[in-house]
PDB file of C-alpha atoms in Angstrom:
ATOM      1  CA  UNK A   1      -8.564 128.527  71.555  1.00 58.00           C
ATOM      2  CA  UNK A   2      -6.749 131.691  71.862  1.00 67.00           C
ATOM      3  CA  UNK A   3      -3.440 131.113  71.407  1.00 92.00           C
ATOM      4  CA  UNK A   4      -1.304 131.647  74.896  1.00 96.00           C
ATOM      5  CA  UNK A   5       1.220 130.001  76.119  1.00 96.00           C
ATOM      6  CA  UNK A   6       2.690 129.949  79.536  1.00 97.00           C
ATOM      7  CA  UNK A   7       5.990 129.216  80.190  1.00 97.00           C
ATOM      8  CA  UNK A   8       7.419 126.668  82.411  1.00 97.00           C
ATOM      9  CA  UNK A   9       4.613 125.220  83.088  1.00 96.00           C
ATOM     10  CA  UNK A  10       6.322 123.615  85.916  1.00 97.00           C
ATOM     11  CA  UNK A  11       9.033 125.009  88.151  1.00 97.00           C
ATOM     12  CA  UNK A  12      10.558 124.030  91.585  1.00 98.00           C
ATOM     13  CA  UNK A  13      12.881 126.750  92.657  1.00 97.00           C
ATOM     14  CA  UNK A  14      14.987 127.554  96.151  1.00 97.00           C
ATOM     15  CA  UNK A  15      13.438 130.724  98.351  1.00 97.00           C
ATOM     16  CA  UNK A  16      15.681 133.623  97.635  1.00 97.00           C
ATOM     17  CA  UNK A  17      16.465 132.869  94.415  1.00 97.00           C
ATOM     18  CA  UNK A  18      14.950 134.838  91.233  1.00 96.00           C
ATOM     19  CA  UNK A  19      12.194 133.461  89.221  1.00 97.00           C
ATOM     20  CA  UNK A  20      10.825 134.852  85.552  1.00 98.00           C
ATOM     21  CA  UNK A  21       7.830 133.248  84.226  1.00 98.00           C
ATOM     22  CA  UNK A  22       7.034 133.992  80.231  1.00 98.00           C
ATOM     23  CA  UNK A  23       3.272 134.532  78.559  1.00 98.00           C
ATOM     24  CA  UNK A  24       3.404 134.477  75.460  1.00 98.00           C
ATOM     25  CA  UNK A  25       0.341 135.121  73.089  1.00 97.00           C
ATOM     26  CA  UNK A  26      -0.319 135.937  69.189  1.00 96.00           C
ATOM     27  CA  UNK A  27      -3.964 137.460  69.833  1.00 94.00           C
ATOM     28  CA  UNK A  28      -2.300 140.559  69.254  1.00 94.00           C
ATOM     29  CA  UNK A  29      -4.238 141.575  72.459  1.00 94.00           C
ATOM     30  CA  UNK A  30      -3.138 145.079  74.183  1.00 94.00           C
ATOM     31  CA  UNK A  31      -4.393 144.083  77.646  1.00 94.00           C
ATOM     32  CA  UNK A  32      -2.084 141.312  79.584  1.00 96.00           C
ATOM     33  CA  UNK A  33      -2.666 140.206  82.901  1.00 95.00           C
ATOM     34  CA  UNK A  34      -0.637 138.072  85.895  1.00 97.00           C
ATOM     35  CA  UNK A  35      -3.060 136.141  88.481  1.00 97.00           C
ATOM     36  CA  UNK A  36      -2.133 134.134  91.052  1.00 97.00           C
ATOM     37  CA  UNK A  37      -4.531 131.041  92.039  1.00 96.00           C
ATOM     38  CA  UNK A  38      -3.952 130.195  95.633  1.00 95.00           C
ATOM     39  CA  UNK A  39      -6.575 127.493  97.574  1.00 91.00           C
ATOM     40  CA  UNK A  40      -9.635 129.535  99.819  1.00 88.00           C
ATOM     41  CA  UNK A  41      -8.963 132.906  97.163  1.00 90.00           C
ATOM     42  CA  UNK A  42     -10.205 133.510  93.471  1.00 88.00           C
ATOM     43  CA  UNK A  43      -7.940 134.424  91.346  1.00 93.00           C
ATOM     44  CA  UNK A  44      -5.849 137.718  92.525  1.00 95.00           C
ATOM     45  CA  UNK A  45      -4.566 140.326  89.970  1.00 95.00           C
ATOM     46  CA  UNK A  46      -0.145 140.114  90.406  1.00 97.00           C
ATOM     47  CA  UNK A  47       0.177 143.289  87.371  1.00 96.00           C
ATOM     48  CA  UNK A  48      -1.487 144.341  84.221  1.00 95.00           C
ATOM     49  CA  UNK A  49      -0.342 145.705  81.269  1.00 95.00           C
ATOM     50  CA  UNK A  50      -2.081 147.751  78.994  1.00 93.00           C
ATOM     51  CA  UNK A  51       0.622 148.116  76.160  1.00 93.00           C
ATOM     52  CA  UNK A  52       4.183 148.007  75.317  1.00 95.00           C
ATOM     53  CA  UNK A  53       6.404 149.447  78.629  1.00 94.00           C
ATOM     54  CA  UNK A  54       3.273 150.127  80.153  1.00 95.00           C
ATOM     55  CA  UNK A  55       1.689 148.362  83.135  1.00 96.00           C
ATOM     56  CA  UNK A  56       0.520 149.020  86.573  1.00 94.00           C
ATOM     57  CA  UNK A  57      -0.017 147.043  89.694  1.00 95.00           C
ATOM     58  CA  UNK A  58      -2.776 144.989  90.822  1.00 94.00           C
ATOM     59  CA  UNK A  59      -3.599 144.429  94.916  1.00 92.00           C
ATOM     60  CA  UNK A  60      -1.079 141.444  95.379  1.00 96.00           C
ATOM     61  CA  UNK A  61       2.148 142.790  93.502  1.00 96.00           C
ATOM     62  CA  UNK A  62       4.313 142.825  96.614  1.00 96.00           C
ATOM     63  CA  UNK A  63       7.521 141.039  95.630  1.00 96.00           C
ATOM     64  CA  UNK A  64       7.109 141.050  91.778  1.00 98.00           C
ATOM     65  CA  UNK A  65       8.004 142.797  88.384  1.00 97.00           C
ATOM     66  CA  UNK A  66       7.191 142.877  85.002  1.00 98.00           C
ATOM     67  CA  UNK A  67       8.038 143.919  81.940  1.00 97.00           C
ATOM     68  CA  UNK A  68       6.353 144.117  78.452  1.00 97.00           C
ATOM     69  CA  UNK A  69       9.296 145.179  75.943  1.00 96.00           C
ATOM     70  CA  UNK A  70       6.967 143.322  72.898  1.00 96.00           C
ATOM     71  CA  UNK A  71       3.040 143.071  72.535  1.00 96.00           C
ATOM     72  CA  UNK A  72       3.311 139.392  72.210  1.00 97.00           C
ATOM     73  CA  UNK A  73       5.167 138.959  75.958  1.00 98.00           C
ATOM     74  CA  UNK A  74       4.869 139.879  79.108  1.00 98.00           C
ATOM     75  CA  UNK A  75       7.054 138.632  81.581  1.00 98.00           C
ATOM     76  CA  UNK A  76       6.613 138.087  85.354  1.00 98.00           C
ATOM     77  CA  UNK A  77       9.723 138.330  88.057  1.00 98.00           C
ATOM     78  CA  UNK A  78       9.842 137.102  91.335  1.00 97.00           C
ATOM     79  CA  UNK A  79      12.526 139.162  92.863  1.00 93.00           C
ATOM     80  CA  UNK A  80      13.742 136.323  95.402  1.00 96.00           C
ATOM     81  CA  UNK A  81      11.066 133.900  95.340  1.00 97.00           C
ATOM     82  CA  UNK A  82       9.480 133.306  99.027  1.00 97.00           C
ATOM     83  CA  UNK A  83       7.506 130.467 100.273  1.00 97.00           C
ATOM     84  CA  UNK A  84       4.891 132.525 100.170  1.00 97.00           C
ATOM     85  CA  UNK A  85       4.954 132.559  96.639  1.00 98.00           C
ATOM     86  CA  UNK A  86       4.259 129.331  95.716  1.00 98.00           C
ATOM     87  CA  UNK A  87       1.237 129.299  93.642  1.00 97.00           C
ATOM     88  CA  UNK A  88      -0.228 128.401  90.445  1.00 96.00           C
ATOM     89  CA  UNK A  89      -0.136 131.957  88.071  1.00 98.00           C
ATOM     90  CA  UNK A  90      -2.588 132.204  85.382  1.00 97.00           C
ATOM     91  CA  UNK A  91      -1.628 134.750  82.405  1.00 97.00           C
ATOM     92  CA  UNK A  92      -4.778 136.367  80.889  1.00 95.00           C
ATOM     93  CA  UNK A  93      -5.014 138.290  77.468  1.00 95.00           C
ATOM     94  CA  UNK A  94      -8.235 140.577  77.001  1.00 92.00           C
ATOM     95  CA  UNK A  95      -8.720 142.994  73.841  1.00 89.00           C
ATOM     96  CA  UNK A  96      -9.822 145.898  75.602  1.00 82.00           C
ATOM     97  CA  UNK A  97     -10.510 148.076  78.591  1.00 78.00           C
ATOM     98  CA  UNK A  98     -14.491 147.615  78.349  1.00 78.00           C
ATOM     99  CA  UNK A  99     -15.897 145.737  81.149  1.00 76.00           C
ATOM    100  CA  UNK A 100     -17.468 143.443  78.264  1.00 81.00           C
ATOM    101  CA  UNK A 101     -14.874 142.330  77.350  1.00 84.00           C
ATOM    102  CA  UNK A 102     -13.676 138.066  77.178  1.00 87.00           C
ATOM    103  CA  UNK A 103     -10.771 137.352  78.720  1.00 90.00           C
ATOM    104  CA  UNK A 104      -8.871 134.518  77.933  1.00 93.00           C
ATOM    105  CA  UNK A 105      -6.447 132.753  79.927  1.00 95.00           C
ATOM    106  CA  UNK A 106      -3.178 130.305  79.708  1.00 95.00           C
ATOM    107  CA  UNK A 107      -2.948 126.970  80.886  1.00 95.00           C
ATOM    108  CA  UNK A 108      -1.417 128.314  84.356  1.00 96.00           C
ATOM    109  CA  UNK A 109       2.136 128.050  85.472  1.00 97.00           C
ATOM    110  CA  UNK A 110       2.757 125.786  89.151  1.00 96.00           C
ATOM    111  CA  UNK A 111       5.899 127.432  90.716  1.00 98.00           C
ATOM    112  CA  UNK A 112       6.905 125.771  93.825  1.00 98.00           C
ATOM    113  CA  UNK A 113       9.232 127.950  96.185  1.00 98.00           C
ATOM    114  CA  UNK A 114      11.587 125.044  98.440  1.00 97.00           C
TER     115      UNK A 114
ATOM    116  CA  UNK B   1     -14.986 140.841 102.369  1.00 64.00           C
ATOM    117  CA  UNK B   2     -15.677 138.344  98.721  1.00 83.00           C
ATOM    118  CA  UNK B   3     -17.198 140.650  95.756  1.00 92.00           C
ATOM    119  CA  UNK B   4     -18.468 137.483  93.857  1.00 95.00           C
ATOM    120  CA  UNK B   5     -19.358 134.748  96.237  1.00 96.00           C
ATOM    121  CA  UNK B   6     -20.092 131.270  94.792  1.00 97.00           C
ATOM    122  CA  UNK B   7     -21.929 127.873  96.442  1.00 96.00           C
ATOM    123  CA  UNK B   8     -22.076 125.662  96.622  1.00 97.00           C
ATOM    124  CA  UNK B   9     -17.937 125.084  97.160  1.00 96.00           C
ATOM    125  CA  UNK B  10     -17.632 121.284  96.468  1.00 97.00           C
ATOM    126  CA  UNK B  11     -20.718 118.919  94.647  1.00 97.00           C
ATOM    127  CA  UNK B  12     -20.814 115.839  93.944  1.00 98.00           C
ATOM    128  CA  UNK B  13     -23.572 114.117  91.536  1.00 97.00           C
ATOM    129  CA  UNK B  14     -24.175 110.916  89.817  1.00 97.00           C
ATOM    130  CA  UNK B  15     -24.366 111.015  86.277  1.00 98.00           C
ATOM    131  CA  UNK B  16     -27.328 112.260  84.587  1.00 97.00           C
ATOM    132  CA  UNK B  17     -28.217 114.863  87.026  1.00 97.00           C
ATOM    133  CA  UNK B  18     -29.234 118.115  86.420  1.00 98.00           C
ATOM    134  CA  UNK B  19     -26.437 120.856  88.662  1.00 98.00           C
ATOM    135  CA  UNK B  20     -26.783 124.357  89.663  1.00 98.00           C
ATOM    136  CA  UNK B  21     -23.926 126.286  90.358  1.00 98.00           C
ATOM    137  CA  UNK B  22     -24.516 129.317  91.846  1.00 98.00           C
ATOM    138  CA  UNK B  23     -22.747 132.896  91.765  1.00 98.00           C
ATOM    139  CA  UNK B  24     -23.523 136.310  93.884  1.00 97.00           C
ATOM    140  CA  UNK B  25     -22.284 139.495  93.420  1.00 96.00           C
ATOM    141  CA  UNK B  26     -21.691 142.617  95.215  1.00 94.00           C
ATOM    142  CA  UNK B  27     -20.291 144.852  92.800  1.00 90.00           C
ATOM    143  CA  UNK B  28     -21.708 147.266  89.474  1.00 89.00           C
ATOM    144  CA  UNK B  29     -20.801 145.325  86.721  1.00 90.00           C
ATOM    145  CA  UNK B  30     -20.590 144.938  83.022  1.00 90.00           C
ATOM    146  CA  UNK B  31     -20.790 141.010  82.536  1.00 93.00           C
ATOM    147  CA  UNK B  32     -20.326 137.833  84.489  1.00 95.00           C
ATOM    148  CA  UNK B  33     -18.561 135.397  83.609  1.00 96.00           C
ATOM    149  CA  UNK B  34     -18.457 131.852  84.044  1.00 97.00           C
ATOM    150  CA  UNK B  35     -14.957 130.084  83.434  1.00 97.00           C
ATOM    151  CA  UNK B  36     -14.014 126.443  83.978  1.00 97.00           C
ATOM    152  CA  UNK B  37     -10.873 125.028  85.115  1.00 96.00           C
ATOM    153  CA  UNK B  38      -9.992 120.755  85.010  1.00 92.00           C
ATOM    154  CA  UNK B  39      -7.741 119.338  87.003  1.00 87.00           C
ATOM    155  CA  UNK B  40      -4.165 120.904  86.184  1.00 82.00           C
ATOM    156  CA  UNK B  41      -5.480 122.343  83.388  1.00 83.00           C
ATOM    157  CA  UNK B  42      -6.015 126.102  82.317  1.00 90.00           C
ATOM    158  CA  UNK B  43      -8.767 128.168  82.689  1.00 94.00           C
ATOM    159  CA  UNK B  44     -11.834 128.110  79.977  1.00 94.00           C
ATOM    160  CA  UNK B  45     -14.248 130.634  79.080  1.00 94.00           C
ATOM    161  CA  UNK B  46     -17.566 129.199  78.957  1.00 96.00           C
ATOM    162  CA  UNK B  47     -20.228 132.101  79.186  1.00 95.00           C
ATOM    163  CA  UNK B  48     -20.131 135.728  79.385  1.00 94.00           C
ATOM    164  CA  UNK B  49     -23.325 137.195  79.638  1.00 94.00           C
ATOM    165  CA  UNK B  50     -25.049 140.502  80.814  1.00 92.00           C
ATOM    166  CA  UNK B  51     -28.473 139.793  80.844  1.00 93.00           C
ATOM    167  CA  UNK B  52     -30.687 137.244  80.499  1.00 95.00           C
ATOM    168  CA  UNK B  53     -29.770 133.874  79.469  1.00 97.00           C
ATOM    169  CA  UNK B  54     -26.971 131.830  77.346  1.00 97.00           C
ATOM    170  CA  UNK B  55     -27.265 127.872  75.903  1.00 97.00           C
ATOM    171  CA  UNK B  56     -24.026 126.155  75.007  1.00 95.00           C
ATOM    172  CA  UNK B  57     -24.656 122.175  74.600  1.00 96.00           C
ATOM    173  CA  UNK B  58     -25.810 120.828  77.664  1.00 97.00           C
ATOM    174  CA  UNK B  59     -24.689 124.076  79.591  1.00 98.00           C
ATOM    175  CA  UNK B  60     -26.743 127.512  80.406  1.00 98.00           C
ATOM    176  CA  UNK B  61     -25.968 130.508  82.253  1.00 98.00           C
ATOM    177  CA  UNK B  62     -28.475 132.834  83.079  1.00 98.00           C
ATOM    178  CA  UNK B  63     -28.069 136.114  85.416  1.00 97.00           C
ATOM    179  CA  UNK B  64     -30.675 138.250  87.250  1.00 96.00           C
ATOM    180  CA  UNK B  65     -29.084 141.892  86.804  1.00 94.00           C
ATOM    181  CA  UNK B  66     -31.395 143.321  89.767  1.00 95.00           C
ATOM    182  CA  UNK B  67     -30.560 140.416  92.138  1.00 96.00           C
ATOM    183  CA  UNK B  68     -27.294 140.287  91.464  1.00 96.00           C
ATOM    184  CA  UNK B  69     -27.290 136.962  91.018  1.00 97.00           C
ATOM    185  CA  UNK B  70     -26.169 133.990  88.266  1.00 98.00           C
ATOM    186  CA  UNK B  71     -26.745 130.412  87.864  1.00 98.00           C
ATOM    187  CA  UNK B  72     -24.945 128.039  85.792  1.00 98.00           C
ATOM    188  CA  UNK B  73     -27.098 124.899  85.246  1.00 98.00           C
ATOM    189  CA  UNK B  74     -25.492 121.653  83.552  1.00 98.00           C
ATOM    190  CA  UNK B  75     -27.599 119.124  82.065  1.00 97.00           C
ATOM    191  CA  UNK B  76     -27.020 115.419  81.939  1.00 97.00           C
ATOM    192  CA  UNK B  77     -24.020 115.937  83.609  1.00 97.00           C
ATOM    193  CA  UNK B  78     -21.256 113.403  82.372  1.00 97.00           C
ATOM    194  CA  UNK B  79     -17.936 112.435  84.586  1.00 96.00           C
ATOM    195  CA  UNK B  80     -15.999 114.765  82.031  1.00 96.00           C
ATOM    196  CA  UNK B  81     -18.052 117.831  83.542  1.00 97.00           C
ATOM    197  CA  UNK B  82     -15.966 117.358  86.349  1.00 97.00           C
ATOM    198  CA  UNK B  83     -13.907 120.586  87.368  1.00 97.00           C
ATOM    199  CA  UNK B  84     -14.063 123.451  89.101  1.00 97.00           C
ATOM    200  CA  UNK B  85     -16.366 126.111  87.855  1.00 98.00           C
ATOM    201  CA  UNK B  86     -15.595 130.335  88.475  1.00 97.00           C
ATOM    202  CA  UNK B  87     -17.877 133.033  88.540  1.00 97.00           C
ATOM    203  CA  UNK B  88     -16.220 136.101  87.925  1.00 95.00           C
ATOM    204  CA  UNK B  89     -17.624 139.560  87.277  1.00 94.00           C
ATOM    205  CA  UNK B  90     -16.094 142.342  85.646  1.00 90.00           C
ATOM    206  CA  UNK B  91     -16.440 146.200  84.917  1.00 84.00           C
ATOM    207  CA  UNK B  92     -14.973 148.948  83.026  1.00 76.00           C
ATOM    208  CA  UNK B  93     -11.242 148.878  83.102  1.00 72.00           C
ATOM    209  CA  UNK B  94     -11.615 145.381  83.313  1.00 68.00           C
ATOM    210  CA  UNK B  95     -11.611 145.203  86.628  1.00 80.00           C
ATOM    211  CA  UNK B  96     -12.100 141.619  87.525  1.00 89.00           C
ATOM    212  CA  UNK B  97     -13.659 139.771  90.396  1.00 92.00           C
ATOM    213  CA  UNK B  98     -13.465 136.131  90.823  1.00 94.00           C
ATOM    214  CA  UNK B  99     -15.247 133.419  93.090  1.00 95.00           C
ATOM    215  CA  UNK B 100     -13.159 131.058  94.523  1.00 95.00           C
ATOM    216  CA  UNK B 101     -15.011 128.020  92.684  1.00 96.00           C
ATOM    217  CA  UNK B 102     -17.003 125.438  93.140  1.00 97.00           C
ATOM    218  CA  UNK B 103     -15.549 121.867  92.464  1.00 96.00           C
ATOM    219  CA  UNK B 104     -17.614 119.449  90.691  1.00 98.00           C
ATOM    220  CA  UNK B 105     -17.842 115.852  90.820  1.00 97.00           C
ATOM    221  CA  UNK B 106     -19.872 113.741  88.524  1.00 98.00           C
ATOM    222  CA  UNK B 107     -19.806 110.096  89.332  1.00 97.00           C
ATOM    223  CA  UNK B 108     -20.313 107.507  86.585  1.00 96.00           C
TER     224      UNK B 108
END
């Protein structure tokens, strides 16, 4: 298994407060990726990262950061976590750019906005 | 409008049945993918593939680049097949497109 970790894999948080979820992975992969997993949607693409300080948004980024100040993490900020919010996020590691390349995933992250 | 559209969405089959999943796409792509996700658990790669066909155990994937289409056939399915099963597609820039599922049952 590629090694990724998520972390907390659990969290129950009040709406307008700030939120930072860690992924945490020693593929030494350049690409990192936030997804949310909501019911009715696939998975939808939070931010990417495509090396150290550099990342760019994906279509449902509204509301969040992130940073990547290592290779190894790349953290994801909920501003002041929303209802709306409350999801299961999936961290995803991929070597490269080409569209052949695996992904690889973390064991997902249920945040739960009160 | 769904760029990778998946049925069925929920299945449920005794054990020892043979189960299609199924997977459309709308998009140019590089490879499909199919990933599978238990209950509260993470998300598994099982197949990527870009043409023709893939065997892993009692699993194959196999994808018809012209139709745009992808089946993911289990054999002698077994209650710990049970999950939910994602087609996703991707291209360059690893662009990805994901299914919403389908959620297998296999009853004992």
């Amino acid at each position: 298994d590629a090694g990724i970790t998520q972390s907390p894999r659990h969290k129950v948080t009040e709406t307008g407060t700030p939120v930072t979820l860690r992924c945490h992975q020693t593929e030494n992969h350049r690409y990192m990726y936030w997804y949310r997993q909501d019911p009715g949607h696939g998975l939808r693409l939070i931010h990417y990262s495509y090396g150290v300080k550099d990342t760019d948004k994906g279509e449902v980024s509204d509301g969040y950061s992130v940073s990547r100040s290592k290779t190894e993490d790349f953290l994801l900020t909920l501003e002041s976590a929303t209802s709306s919010q409350t999801s299961v996020y999936f961290c995803a590691i991929s070597e490269s750019s080409r569209g052949n390349t695996e992904a690889f995933f973390g064991q997902g992250t249920r945040l739960t906005v009160v | 409008k769904n760029e990778v559209e998946q049925s069925p969405q929920n299945l449920t089959a005794q054990e020892g049945e043979f189960i299609t999943i199924n997977c459309s796409y709308s998009v140019g792509i590089s490879a499909l993918h199919w990933l599978q996700q238990h209950p509260g658990g993470g998300i598994v790669s099982l197949f990527m593939l870009s043409s023709g066909k893939k065997k892993h155990g009692r699993l194959i994937a196999t994808i018809n680049i012209q139709e745009k289409h992808s089946s993911l056939h289990i054999t002698a399915s077994h209650p710990r097949d049970s999950a939910v099963y994602i087609c996703a597609v991707s291209s360059s820039g690893n662009q990805f497109y994901f299914g919403t599922g389908t959620s297998l049952t296999v009853i004992p």
